[in-house]
Short mmCIF file of C-alpha atoms in Angstrom, two decimals:
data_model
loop_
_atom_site.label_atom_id
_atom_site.label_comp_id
_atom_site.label_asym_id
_atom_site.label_seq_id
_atom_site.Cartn_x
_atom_site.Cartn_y
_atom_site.Cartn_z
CA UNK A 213 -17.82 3.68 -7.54
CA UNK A 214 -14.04 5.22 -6.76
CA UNK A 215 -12.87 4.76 -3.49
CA UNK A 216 -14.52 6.42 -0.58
CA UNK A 217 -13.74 10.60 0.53
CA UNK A 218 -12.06 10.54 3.86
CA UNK A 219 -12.86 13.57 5.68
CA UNK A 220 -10.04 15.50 7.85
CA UNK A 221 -11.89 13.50 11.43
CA UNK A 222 -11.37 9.92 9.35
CA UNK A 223 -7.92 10.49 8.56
CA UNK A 224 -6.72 12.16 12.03
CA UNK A 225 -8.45 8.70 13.47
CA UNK A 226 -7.42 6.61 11.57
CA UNK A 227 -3.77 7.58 10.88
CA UNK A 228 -2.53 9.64 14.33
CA UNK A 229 1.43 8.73 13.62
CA UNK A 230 2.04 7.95 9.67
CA UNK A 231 5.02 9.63 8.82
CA UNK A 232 7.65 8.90 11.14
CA UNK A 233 9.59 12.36 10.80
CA UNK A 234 13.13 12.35 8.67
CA UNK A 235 16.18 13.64 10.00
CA UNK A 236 18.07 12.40 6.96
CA UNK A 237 17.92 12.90 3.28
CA UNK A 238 16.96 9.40 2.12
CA UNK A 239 15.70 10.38 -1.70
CA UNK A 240 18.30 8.06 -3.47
CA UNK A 241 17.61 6.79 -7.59
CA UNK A 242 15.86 3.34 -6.84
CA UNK A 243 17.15 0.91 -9.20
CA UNK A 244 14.31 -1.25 -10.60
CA UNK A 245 13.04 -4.30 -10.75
CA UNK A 246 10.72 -6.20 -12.75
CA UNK A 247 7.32 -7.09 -12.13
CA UNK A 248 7.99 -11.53 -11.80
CA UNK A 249 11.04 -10.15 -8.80
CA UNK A 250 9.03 -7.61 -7.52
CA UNK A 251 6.64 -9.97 -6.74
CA UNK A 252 8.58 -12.55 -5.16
CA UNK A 253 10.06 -10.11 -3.21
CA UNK A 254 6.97 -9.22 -1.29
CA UNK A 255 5.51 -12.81 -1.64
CA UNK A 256 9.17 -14.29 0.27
CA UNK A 257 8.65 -13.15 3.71
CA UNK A 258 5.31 -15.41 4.16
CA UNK A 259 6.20 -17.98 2.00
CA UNK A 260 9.18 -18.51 3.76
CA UNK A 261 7.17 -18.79 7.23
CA UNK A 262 4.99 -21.10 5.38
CA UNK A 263 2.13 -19.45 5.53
CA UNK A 264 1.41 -18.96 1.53
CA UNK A 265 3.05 -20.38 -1.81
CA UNK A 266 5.29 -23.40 -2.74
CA UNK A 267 7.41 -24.74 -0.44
CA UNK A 268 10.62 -22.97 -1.99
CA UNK A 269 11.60 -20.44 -0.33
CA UNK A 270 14.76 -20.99 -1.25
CA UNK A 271 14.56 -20.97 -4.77
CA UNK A 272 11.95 -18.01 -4.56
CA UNK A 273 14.58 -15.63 -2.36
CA UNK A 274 17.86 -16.80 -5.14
CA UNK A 275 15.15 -15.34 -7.75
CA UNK A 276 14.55 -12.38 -5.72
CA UNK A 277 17.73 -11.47 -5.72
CA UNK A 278 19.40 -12.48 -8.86
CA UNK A 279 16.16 -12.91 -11.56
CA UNK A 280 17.55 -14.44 -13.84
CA UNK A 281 15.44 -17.31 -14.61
CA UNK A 282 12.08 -15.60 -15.45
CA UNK A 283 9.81 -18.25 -16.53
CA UNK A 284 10.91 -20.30 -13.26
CA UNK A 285 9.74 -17.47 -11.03
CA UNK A 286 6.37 -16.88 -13.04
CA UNK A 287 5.69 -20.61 -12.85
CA UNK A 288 6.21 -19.69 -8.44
CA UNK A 289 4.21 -16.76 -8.77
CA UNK A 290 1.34 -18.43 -10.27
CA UNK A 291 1.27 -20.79 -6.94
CA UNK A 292 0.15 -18.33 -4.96
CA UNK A 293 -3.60 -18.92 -4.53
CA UNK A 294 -3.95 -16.19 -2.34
CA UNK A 295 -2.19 -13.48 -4.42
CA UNK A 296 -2.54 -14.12 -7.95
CA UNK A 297 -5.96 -14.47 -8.43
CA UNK A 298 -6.10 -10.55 -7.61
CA UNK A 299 -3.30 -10.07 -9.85
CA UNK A 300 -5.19 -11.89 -12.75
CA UNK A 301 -8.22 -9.47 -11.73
CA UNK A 302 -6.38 -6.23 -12.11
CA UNK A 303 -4.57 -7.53 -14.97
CA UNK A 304 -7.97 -8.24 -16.75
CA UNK A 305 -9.65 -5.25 -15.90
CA UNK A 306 -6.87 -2.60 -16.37
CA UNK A 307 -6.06 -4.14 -20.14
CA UNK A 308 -2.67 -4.69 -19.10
CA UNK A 309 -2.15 -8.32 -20.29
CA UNK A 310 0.21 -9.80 -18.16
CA UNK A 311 -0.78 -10.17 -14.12
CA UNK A 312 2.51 -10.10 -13.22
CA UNK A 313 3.28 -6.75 -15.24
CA UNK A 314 5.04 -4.69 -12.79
CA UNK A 315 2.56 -1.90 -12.80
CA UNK A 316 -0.09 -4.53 -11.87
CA UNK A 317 2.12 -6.38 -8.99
CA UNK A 318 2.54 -2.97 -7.93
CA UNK A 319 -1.23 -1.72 -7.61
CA UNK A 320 -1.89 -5.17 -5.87
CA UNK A 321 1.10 -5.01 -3.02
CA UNK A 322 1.32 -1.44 -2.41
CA UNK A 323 -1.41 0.85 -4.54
CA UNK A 324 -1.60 3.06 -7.15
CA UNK A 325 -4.42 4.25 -9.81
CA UNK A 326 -4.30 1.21 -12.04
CA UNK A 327 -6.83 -0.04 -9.52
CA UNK A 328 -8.99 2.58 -10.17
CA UNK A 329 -10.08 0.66 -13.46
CA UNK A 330 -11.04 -2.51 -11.59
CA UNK A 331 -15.07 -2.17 -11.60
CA UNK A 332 -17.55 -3.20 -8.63
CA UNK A 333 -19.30 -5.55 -10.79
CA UNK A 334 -15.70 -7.51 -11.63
CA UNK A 335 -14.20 -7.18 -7.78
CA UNK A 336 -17.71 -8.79 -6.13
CA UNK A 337 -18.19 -11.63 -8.36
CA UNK A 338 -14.46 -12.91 -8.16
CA UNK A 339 -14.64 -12.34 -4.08
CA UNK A 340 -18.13 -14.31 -4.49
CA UNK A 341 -16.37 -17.20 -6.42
CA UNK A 342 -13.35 -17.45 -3.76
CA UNK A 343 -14.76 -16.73 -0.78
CA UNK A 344 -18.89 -17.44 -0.50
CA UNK A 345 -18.45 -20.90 0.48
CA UNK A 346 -15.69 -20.58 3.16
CA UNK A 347 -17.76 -17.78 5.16
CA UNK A 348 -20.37 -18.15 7.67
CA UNK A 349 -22.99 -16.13 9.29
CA UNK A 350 -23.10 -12.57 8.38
CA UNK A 351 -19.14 -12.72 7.35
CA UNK A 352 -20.31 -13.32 3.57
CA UNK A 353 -23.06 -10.63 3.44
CA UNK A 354 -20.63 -7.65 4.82
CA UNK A 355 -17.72 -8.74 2.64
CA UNK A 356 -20.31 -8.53 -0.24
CA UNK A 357 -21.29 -5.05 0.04
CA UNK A 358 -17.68 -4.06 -0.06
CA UNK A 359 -16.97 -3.48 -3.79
CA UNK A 360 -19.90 -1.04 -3.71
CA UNK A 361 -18.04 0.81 -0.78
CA UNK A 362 -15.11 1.65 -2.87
CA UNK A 363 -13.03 -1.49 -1.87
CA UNK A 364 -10.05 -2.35 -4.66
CA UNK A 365 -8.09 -5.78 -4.99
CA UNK A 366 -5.00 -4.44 -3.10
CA UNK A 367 -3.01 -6.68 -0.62
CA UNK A 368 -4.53 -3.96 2.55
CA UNK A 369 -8.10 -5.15 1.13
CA UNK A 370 -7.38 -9.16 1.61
CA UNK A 371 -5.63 -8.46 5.11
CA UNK A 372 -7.70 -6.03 7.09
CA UNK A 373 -11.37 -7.50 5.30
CA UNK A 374 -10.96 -11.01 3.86
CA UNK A 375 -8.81 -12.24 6.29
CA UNK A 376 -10.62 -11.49 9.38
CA UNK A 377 -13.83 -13.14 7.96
CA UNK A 378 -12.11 -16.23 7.52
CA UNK A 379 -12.08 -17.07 11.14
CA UNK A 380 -9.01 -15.29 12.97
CA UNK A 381 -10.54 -11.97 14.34
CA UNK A 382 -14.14 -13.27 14.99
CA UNK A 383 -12.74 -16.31 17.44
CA UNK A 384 -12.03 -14.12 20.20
CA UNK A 385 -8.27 -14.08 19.98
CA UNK A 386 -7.95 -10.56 19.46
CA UNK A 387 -4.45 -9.92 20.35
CA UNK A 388 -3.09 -12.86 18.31
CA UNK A 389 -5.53 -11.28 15.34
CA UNK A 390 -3.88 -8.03 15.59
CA UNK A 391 -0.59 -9.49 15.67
CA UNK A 392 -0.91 -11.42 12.46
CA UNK A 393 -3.01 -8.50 10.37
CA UNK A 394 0.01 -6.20 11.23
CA UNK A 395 2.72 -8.63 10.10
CA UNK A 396 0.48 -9.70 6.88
CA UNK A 397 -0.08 -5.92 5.60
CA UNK A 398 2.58 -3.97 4.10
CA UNK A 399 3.99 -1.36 6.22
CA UNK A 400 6.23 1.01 5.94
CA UNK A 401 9.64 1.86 8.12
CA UNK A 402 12.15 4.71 8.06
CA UNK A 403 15.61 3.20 8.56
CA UNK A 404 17.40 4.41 11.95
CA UNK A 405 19.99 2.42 11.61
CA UNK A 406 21.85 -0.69 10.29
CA UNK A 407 22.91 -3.84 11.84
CA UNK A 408 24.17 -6.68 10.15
CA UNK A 409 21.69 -8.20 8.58
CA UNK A 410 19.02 -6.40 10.24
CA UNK A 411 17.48 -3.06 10.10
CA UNK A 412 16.21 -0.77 12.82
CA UNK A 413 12.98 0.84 11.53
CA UNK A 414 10.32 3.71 12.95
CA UNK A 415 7.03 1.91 11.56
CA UNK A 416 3.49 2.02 12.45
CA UNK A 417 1.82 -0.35 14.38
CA UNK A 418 -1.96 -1.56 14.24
CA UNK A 419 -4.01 -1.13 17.05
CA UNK A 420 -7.45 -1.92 17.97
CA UNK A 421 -9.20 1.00 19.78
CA UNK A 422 -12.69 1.30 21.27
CA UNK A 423 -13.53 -1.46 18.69
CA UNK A 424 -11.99 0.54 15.30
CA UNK A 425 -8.45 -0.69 13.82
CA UNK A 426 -6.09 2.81 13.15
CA UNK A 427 -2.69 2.93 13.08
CA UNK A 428 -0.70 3.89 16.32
CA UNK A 429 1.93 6.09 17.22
CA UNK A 430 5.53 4.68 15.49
CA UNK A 431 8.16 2.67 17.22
CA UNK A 432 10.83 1.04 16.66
CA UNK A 433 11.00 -2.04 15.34
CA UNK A 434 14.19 -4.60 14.01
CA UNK A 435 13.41 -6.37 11.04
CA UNK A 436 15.82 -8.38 8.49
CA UNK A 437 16.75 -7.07 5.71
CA UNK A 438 19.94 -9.69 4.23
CA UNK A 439 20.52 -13.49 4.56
CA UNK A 440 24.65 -13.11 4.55
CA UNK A 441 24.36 -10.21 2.54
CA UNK A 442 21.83 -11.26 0.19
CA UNK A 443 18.60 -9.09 0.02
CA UNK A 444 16.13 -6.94 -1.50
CA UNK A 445 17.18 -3.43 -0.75
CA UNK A 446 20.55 -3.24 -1.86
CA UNK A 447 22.54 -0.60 0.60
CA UNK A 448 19.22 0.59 2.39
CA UNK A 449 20.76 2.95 5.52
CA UNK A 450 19.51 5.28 7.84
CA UNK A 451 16.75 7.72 6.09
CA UNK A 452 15.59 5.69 3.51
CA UNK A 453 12.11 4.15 3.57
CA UNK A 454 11.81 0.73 2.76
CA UNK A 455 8.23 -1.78 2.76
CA UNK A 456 8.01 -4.53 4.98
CA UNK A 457 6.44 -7.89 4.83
CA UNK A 458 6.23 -9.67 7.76
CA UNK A 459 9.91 -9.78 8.94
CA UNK A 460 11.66 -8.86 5.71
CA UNK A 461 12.42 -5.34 4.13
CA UNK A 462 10.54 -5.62 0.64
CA UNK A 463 11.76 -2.79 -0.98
CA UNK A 464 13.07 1.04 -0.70
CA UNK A 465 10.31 3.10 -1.39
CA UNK A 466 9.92 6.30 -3.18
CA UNK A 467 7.65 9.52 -2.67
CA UNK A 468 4.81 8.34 -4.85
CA UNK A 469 5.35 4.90 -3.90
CA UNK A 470 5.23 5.55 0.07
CA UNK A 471 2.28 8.03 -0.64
CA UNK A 472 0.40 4.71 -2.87
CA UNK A 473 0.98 2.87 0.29
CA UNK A 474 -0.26 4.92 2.55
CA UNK A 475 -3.15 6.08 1.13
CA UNK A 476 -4.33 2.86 0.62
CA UNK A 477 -3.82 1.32 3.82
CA UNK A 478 -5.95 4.68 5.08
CA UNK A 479 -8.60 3.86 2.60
CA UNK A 480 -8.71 0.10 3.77
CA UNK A 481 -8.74 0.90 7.17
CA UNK A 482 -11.72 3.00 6.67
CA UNK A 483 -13.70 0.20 4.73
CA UNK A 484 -12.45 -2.43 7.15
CA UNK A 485 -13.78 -0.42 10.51
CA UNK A 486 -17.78 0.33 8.91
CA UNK A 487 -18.17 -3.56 9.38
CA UNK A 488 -15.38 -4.49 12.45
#
């Protein structure tokens, strides 16, 4: 089963603020990057909270940004036990034979239609095999019927319906919840302006409203996106989009790219609220 239809109703829900307007032409060539750095540069901002990976965050943002040593940053990648088991799960079902092929690091962090090859029947029994014995209750028995729904292994899936089930949103600490799903999904930010180090972005917040997560109108919000001039996303400026994990600017993002992204975030957002 493809991902669900949203109708016109879903969407204006859902998503009442998405596209921050532009006042500036931001379409710039975006040089790229392959799959092993693309990867650590989404996986830094966590890891370097501690919240997921090795404890190198160091070594993990000097690959980021040069790349040079690629076996050194695969052997990081790999431990990433929340991550790469979906990236081993797209890689497998797509036929693309390395997980950390940039088209499949790319479907996992931000969407796209490789994950359109990733069958129910391979999704439900690698969620069954991670996650069965850490759920309780009823947690286990939604989660289970969401392959069938249209759910795909992309980071949006993990955050706004794993995650929750593991503990966070059902212990009654429903701002904190919110507070952490926000920072742990990708979002996306139009650059106002620069500062240093730091960015100025419109983004997106998520809310929780009569009981249903959607996105809210956008704000601004600062976020970092150098460490002394070291970074991800080279001269980003004022009217160029750019992906942000946790605190840190991930990447400028393109058209299809920022379309990817938001479209599955919608899509996630929809599966996440039939079960809230």
């Amino acid at each position: 089963m493809g991902v669900p239809t949203l109708t016109r109703a879903d969407r204006t829900a859902i998503e009442p603020a998405l596209d921050p307007s532009p006042s500036v032409e931001w379409r710039r060539p975006i040089p790229s990057a392959s799959g092993p750095v693309r990867f650590a540069r989404y996986a830094f901002g966590p890891n370097r909270l501690g919240y997921c990976g090795p404890d190198e965050a160091g070594e993990l943002f000097a690959q980021a940004t040069v790349g040079r040593e690629e076996p050194r940053l695969r052997a990081l990648a790999q431990q990433f036990e929340g991550a790469y088991p979906y990236l081993e799960l797209i890689s497998r079902s797509s036929g693309i034979p390395d997980p950390l092929d940039a088209r499949v690091v790319e479907a996992y962090w931000l969407g796209s239609p490789v994950l359109e090859r990733v069958r129910p029947q391979d999704l439900g029994p690698s969620l069954e095999r991670r996650f069965r014995s850490r759920l309780r209750g009823d947690a286990w028995r939604w989660l289970a019927t969401k392959p069938d729904a249209g759910a795909v292994p992309v980071h949006a899936f993990h955050v706004l319906d794993v995650f929750p089930r593991l503990g966070l949103l059902r212990s009654g600490e429903t701002d904190r919840a919110l507070e952490v799903m926000d920072s742990c999904r990708i979002r996306w930010g139009r650059v106002l302006e620069r500062d240093g180090d730091w960015l100025v972005v419109s983004a997106v917040p998520l809310e929780l409203e009569g009981g249903k997560l959607r996105l809210g109108p956008a704000r601004p919000e600062r976020i970092r996106g150098w460490s002394d001039g070291a970074g991800f996303v080279e001269d980003a400026g004022p009217g160029d989009v750019v992906s942000i994990h946790w605190d840190w600017a991930c990447e400028r993002l393109d058209d299809q790219r920022l379309a990817w992204l938001r479209d599955s975030t919608t899509r996630e957002l929809e599966l996440a609220n039939r079960t809230i």
